[in-house]
Short mmCIF file of C-alpha atoms in Angstrom, two decimals:
data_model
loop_
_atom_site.label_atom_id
_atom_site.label_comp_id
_atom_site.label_asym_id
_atom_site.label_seq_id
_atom_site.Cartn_x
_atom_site.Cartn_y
_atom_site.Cartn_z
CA UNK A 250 9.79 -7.71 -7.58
CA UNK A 251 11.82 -10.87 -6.63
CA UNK A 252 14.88 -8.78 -7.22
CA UNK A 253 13.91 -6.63 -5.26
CA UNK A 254 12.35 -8.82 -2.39
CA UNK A 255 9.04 -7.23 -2.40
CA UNK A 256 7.22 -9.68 -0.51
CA UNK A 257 3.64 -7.86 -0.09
CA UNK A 258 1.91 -6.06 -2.61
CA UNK A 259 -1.14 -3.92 -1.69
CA UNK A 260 -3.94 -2.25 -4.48
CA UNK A 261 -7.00 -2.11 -6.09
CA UNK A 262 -9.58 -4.70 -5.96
CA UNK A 263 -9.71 -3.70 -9.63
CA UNK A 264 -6.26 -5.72 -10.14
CA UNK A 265 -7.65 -8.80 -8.34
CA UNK A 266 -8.46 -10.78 -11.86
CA UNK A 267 -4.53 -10.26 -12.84
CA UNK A 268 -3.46 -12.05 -9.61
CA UNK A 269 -3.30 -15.53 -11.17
CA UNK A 270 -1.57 -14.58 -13.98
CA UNK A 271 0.76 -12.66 -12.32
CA UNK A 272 1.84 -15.35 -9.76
CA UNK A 273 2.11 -17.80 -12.79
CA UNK A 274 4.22 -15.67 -14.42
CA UNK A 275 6.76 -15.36 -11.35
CA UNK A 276 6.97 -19.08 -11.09
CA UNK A 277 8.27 -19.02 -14.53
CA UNK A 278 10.70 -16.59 -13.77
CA UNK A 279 11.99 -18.99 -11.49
CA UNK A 280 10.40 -17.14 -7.96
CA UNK A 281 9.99 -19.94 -5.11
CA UNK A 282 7.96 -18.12 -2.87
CA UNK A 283 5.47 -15.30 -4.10
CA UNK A 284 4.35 -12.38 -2.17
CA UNK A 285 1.50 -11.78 -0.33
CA UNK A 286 -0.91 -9.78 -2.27
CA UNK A 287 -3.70 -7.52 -0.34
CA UNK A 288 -6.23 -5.76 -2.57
CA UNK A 289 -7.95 -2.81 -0.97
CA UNK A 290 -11.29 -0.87 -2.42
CA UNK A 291 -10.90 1.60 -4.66
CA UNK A 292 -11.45 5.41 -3.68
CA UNK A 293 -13.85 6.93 -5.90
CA UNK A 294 -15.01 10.40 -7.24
CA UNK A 295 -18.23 11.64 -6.16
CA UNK A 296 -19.15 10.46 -9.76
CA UNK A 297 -18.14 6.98 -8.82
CA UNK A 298 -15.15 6.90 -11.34
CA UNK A 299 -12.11 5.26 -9.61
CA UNK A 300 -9.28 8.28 -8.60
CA UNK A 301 -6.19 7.83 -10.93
CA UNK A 302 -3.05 9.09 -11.54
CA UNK A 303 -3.48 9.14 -15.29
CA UNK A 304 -6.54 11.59 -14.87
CA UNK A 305 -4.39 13.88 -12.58
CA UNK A 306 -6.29 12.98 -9.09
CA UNK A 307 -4.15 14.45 -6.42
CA UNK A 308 -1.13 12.29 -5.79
CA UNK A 309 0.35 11.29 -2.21
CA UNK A 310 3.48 13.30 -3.29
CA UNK A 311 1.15 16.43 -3.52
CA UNK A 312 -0.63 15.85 -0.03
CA UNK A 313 2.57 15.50 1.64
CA UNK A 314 4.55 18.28 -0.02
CA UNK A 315 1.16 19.82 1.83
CA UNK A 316 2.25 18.52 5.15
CA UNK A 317 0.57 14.98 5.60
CA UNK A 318 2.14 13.06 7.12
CA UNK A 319 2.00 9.05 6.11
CA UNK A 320 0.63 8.00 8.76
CA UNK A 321 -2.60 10.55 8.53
CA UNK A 322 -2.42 9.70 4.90
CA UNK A 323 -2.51 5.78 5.68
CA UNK A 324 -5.28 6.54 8.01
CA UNK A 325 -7.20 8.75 5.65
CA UNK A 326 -7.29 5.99 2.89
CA UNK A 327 -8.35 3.19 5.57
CA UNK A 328 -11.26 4.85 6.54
CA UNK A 329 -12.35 6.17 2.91
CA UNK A 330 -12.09 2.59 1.95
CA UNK A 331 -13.78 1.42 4.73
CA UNK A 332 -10.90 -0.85 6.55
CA UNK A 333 -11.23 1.36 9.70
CA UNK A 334 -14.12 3.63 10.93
CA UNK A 335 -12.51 6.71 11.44
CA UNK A 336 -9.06 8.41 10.02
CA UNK A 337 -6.87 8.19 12.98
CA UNK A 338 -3.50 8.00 11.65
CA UNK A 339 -2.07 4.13 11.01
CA UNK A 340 1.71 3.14 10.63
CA UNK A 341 2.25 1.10 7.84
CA UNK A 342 3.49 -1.41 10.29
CA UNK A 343 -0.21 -1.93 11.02
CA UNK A 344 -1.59 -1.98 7.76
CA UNK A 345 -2.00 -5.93 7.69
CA UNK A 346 -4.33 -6.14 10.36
CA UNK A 347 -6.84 -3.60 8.32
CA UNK A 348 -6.85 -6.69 5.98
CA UNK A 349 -7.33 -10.01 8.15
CA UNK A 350 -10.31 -7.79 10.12
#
């Protein structure tokens, strides 16, 4: 990541306990400054299992080789979250401010 420059890091709430370690482990590494890391609810099954690409959930690739756009998508995923109330499409410009709300 500090290669790379990634300076924000969005996912699951289910990654929050790894946080620490992870931010220890880029100090080591020698990174001065980590990123910003956002952790957003999980999107669930109707069974309440988590949606994952290792149980072959639909992947963004698929929905957009469908003809989403990433903006609907982004919107879409705020609002099944709940970080927004409806899915109007949101630029990923905007996602922050989903966040600090």
């Amino acid at each position: 990541d500090a290669r790379h420059r990634v300076d924000l890091v969005i996912r699951g709430r289910d990654l929050l306990d790894a946080t620490p370690r992870q931010l220890r482990l880029g100090r080591l590494l020698g990174r001065a400054t980590p990123p910003a890391f956002l952790h957003h609810p999980l999107l669930r099954k109707p069974s309440g299992a988590k949606l994952s690409k290792a149980d072959h959930d639909t992947a963004i690739r698929d929905l957009l080789d469908a003809g989403a756009t990433p903006a609907e998508l982004l919107g879409f995923v705020a609002a099944a979250v709940g970080l927004q109330p409806d899915p109007r499409s949101r630029s990923a410009a905007c996602l922050g401010e989903l966040f600090a709300a």
